[in-house]
Structure formats: structure tokens, C-alpha cells
XYZ file of N, CA and C in Angstrom:
360
model
N 89.112 88.434 136.807
C 88.053 87.793 137.545
C 87.083 88.893 137.987
N 85.805 88.675 137.811
C 84.795 89.629 138.239
C 84.447 89.369 139.699
N 84.228 90.448 140.444
C 83.883 90.318 141.852
C 82.711 91.242 142.144
N 81.790 90.768 142.976
C 80.670 91.604 143.399
C 80.217 91.154 144.773
N 79.596 92.059 145.477
C 79.092 91.728 146.804
C 77.714 91.104 146.666
N 77.370 90.303 147.641
C 76.019 89.742 147.674
C 75.147 90.717 148.450
N 74.234 91.342 147.761
C 73.391 92.346 148.391
C 73.901 93.742 148.058
N 73.834 94.624 149.042
C 74.210 96.020 148.851
C 75.722 96.172 149.020
N 76.346 96.974 148.125
C 77.775 97.224 148.254
C 78.015 98.160 149.438
N 78.914 97.753 150.301
C 79.204 98.525 151.508
C 80.534 99.238 151.348
N 80.805 100.253 152.185
C 82.116 100.915 152.139
C 83.260 99.959 152.467
N 82.985 98.910 153.259
C 84.031 97.931 153.579
C 84.544 97.236 152.324
N 83.675 97.012 151.359
C 84.066 96.357 150.113
C 85.122 97.190 149.380
N 84.867 98.494 149.259
C 85.799 99.351 148.543
C 87.067 99.603 149.357
N 86.946 99.677 150.681
C 88.127 99.826 151.525
C 89.030 98.602 151.409
N 88.436 97.437 151.358
C 89.224 96.212 151.233
C 89.948 96.171 149.887
N 89.256 96.568 148.827
C 89.896 96.581 147.515
C 91.039 97.591 147.476
N 90.844 98.768 148.068
C 91.897 99.779 148.081
C 93.099 99.319 148.902
N 92.844 98.676 150.021
C 93.944 98.199 150.848
C 94.749 97.114 150.137
N 94.053 96.212 149.466
C 94.751 95.159 148.724
C 95.596 95.756 147.601
N 95.102 96.806 146.967
C 95.863 97.457 145.910
C 97.118 98.128 146.459
N 97.012 98.743 147.646
C 98.169 99.406 148.244
C 99.219 98.400 148.679
N 98.787 97.252 149.189
C 99.725 96.240 149.683
C 100.448 95.516 148.562
N 99.775 95.272 147.469
C 100.329 94.449 146.405
C 100.242 95.195 145.067
N 101.384 95.553 144.462
C 101.329 96.285 143.190
C 100.841 95.435 142.008
N 100.830 94.111 142.147
C 100.347 93.271 141.048
C 98.835 93.088 141.085
N 98.197 93.480 142.188
C 96.743 93.359 142.325
C 96.110 94.625 141.761
N 95.305 94.491 140.724
C 94.676 95.631 140.043
C 93.165 95.512 140.117
N 92.511 96.651 140.285
C 91.047 96.716 140.334
C 90.591 97.792 139.359
N 89.621 97.466 138.526
C 89.019 98.481 137.659
C 87.557 98.133 137.404
N 86.802 99.150 137.040
C 85.378 98.996 136.744
C 85.222 98.949 135.240
N 84.653 97.858 134.738
C 84.407 97.715 133.305
C 83.182 98.549 132.948
N 83.367 99.516 132.072
C 82.287 100.444 131.734
C 81.164 99.777 130.953
N 81.490 98.806 130.101
C 80.449 98.207 129.266
C 79.579 97.226 130.042
N 80.173 96.428 130.922
C 79.382 95.445 131.675
C 79.046 95.928 133.077
N 79.632 97.058 133.508
C 79.394 97.641 134.831
C 79.686 96.647 135.950
N 80.799 95.939 135.814
C 81.230 94.990 136.832
C 82.618 95.382 137.318
N 82.908 95.046 138.567
C 84.226 95.283 139.129
C 85.123 94.108 138.753
N 86.251 94.414 138.122
C 87.176 93.400 137.641
C 88.462 93.490 138.457
N 88.900 92.351 139.000
C 90.177 92.293 139.693
C 91.127 91.426 138.879
N 92.390 91.804 138.891
C 93.388 91.020 138.164
C 94.645 90.943 139.002
N 95.383 89.884 138.795
C 96.597 89.662 139.561
C 97.480 88.652 138.867
N 98.277 87.937 139.650
C 99.239 86.995 139.090
C 98.646 85.620 138.817
N 97.406 85.420 139.106
C 96.788 84.124 138.839
C 95.509 83.980 139.641
N 94.810 82.902 139.367
C 93.528 82.671 140.027
C 93.697 82.401 141.522
N 94.717 81.671 141.892
C 94.976 81.398 143.305
C 95.302 82.688 144.058
N 96.067 83.556 143.439
C 96.411 84.856 144.024
C 95.155 85.669 144.314
N 94.213 85.681 143.376
C 92.976 86.431 143.544
C 92.070 85.783 144.580
N 92.024 84.456 144.608
C 91.192 83.769 145.600
C 91.677 84.033 147.018
N 92.984 84.154 147.207
C 93.520 84.475 148.533
C 93.045 85.854 148.972
N 93.070 86.835 148.064
C 92.592 88.174 148.415
C 91.096 88.193 148.689
N 90.337 87.414 147.969
C 88.889 87.345 148.212
C 88.620 86.740 149.586
N 89.343 85.698 149.954
C 89.174 85.098 151.283
C 89.588 86.063 152.386
N 90.649 86.845 152.151
C 91.057 87.852 153.133
C 89.986 88.924 153.308
N 89.351 89.311 152.205
C 88.281 90.310 152.280
C 87.115 89.768 153.106
N 86.798 88.507 152.908
C 85.702 87.902 153.670
C 86.050 87.807 155.144
N 87.291 87.451 155.444
C 87.707 87.229 156.822
C 87.966 88.541 157.575
N 88.689 89.488 156.980
C 89.095 90.696 157.682
C 88.065 91.818 157.630
N 87.322 91.915 156.539
C 86.388 93.028 156.369
C 84.926 92.601 156.448
N 84.657 91.339 156.667
C 83.286 90.811 156.737
C 82.468 91.195 155.501
N 83.090 91.060 154.352
C 82.425 91.367 153.087
C 82.062 90.051 152.427
N 80.772 89.820 152.243
C 80.314 88.598 151.582
C 80.285 88.872 150.079
N 81.270 88.351 149.352
C 81.363 88.627 147.924
C 81.509 87.328 147.141
N 81.139 87.414 145.887
C 81.233 86.268 144.985
C 82.110 86.647 143.802
N 82.730 85.635 143.208
C 83.574 85.865 142.044
C 83.030 85.075 140.871
N 83.433 85.478 139.709
C 83.011 84.784 138.503
C 83.836 85.242 137.323
N 83.524 84.698 136.182
C 84.214 85.086 134.962
C 83.683 86.433 134.490
N 84.547 87.297 134.002
C 84.053 88.568 133.470
C 83.311 88.363 132.164
N 82.310 89.183 131.941
C 81.548 89.122 130.697
C 82.315 89.834 129.597
N 82.214 89.288 128.409
C 82.852 89.894 127.256
C 81.742 90.376 126.332
N 81.734 91.661 126.053
C 80.746 92.209 125.149
C 81.302 92.158 123.731
N 80.584 91.492 122.847
C 81.017 91.379 121.468
C 80.541 92.612 120.706
N 81.449 93.197 119.962
C 81.126 94.408 119.221
C 81.314 94.178 117.729
N 80.846 93.063 117.267
C 80.972 92.763 115.857
C 79.699 93.161 115.138
N 79.852 93.688 113.957
C 78.707 94.074 113.166
C 79.084 94.010 111.689
N 78.101 93.975 110.846
C 78.340 93.981 109.415
C 78.690 95.405 109.020
N 79.851 95.590 108.422
C 80.288 96.934 108.060
C 80.157 97.224 106.578
N 80.172 96.188 105.756
C 80.036 96.404 104.324
C 79.385 95.195 103.672
N 78.926 95.417 102.459
C 78.255 94.359 101.738
C 79.278 93.443 101.081
N 79.031 92.158 101.132
C 79.915 91.184 100.509
C 79.114 90.376 99.501
N 79.656 90.230 98.310
C 78.984 89.473 97.261
C 79.830 88.256 96.908
N 79.180 87.111 96.802
C 79.884 85.911 96.369
C 78.883 84.910 95.833
N 79.376 84.054 94.991
C 78.602 82.938 94.437
C 79.371 81.664 94.739
N 78.671 80.638 95.152
C 79.331 79.399 95.537
C 78.459 78.232 95.099
N 79.090 77.217 94.523
C 78.387 75.997 94.136
C 78.963 74.855 94.951
N 78.114 74.241 95.738
C 78.535 73.107 96.562
C 78.140 71.832 95.842
N 79.150 71.007 95.514
C 78.890 69.761 94.789
C 79.193 68.597 95.713
N 78.214 67.734 95.848
C 78.389 66.554 96.690
C 77.902 65.342 95.908
N 78.756 64.359 95.795
C 78.414 63.147 95.067
C 77.889 62.112 96.051
N 76.612 61.756 95.925
C 76.025 60.727 96.769
C 75.399 59.681 95.850
N 75.959 58.535 95.836
C 75.423 57.482 94.979
C 75.726 57.764 93.528
N 74.700 57.669 92.660
C 74.918 57.852 91.233
C 74.660 59.273 90.766
N 73.732 59.978 91.405
C 73.423 61.319 90.916
C 74.083 62.379 91.800
N 74.446 63.462 91.176
C 75.102 64.575 91.855
C 74.068 65.663 92.112
N 74.064 66.245 93.299
C 73.123 67.303 93.660
C 73.900 68.568 94.003
N 74.006 69.516 93.073
C 74.722 70.748 93.393
C 73.832 71.702 94.193
N 74.434 72.458 95.050
C 73.724 73.483 95.793
C 74.305 74.831 95.445
N 73.481 75.770 95.060
C 73.939 77.098 94.659
C 73.633 78.098 95.764
N 74.610 78.942 96.033
C 74.439 79.983 97.040
C 74.812 81.299 96.397
N 73.854 82.208 96.309
C 74.084 83.509 95.702
C 73.692 84.573 96.716
N 74.631 85.374 97.106
C 74.347 86.441 98.074
C 74.675 87.786 97.456
N 74.135 88.055 96.299
C 74.444 89.305 95.626
C 73.842 90.503 96.354
N 72.667 90.355 96.961
C 72.070 91.459 97.709
C 71.204 90.887 98.826
N 71.797 90.380 99.908
C 71.007 89.695 100.923
C 70.183 90.628 101.803
N 70.550 91.897 101.904
C 69.836 92.784 102.818
C 68.495 93.240 102.260
N 68.383 93.358 100.940
C 67.143 93.829 100.333
C 66.277 92.702 99.801
N 66.705 91.466 99.934
C 65.961 90.335 99.396
C 64.895 89.896 100.403
N 63.663 89.895 99.999
C 62.566 89.462 100.857
C 62.319 87.974 100.647
N 61.704 87.347 101.636
C 61.399 85.923 101.557
C 60.284 85.723 100.547
N 60.564 84.928 99.530
C 59.594 84.633 98.492
C 59.743 83.164 98.132
N 58.807 82.308 98.568
C 58.949 80.877 98.298
C 58.886 80.535 96.816
N 58.301 81.393 95.972
C 58.222 81.111 94.538
C 59.589 81.238 93.866
N 60.490 82.017 94.468
C 61.812 82.209 93.894
C 62.795 81.128 94.327
N 62.351 80.220 95.182
C 63.240 79.164 95.648
C 63.527 78.197 94.497
N 64.752 77.737 94.436
C 65.160 76.827 93.376
C 64.953 75.384 93.813
N 64.524 74.585 92.887
C 64.472 73.149 93.133
C 65.802 72.583 92.667
N 66.635 72.200 93.616
C 67.992 71.775 93.281
C 68.027 70.458 92.515
N 66.962 69.695 92.585
C 66.947 68.416 91.865
C 66.782 68.612 90.361
N 66.307 69.773 89.915
C 66.095 70.001 88.488
C 67.312 70.595 87.804
N 68.357 70.919 88.527
C 69.539 71.523 87.909
C 70.419 70.515 87.244
């Protein structure tokens, strides 16, 4: 669960997190380097909500919680080539669709090279 203070982060916020960590070995706090958010983890959502309410009550820290952000690190690593013919029978005539991705990165948009699938 992500946690942040509303407004400026005060020393009370970090003192409360450190105290909760010392009291309970299942309560963990770490800073996510990619999203730069403070992440708390424990034995469940109710467990974390109790600690957040204690922080608000004992340390006068106005904080909000939310879902942590997940940074996706997917990228195209290599070229993939494939040919695929999609055949769908609708009524009496069949309309095949051809998909050719032999070199998609260097192919520029050219409407003259588009195929009329009805003529195949």
C-alpha cells in the first residue's frame, strides 16, 4: 500500500513509520525508487489501515493511502516475422485477411501499397 502525507512531509511522519517498524516485525516500509513513493506492507489491508489510523491519532500526521504504481518495463527486444491469413466465412463469399509483418519498423505508410481484400 502506498502512503503519503497531505502537504509537506514532516519529521513526525518518519518517526511514526520508524516506531511502527520497531513495534511490529511484519510491518515493512521502503521507498520505491522508480515511482518515488513510500510503500508500506504488512499482514493485510486491515493491518495497514490500523497503523495509518494510529499515525493520524498519535502523531497528528494527515496521510493518505492508495495503491502503489507499477512501472511497466516492457519493450521490443528483437524483430519478429510472421505471416497470417485470417479466413472468415460470412454468407456466400469468403473474405481472407492477410497480415505480413516481415519488416514493420522500416515500413512507411503508403496508401498505394494497401491491398484490396475483396479482389483476392
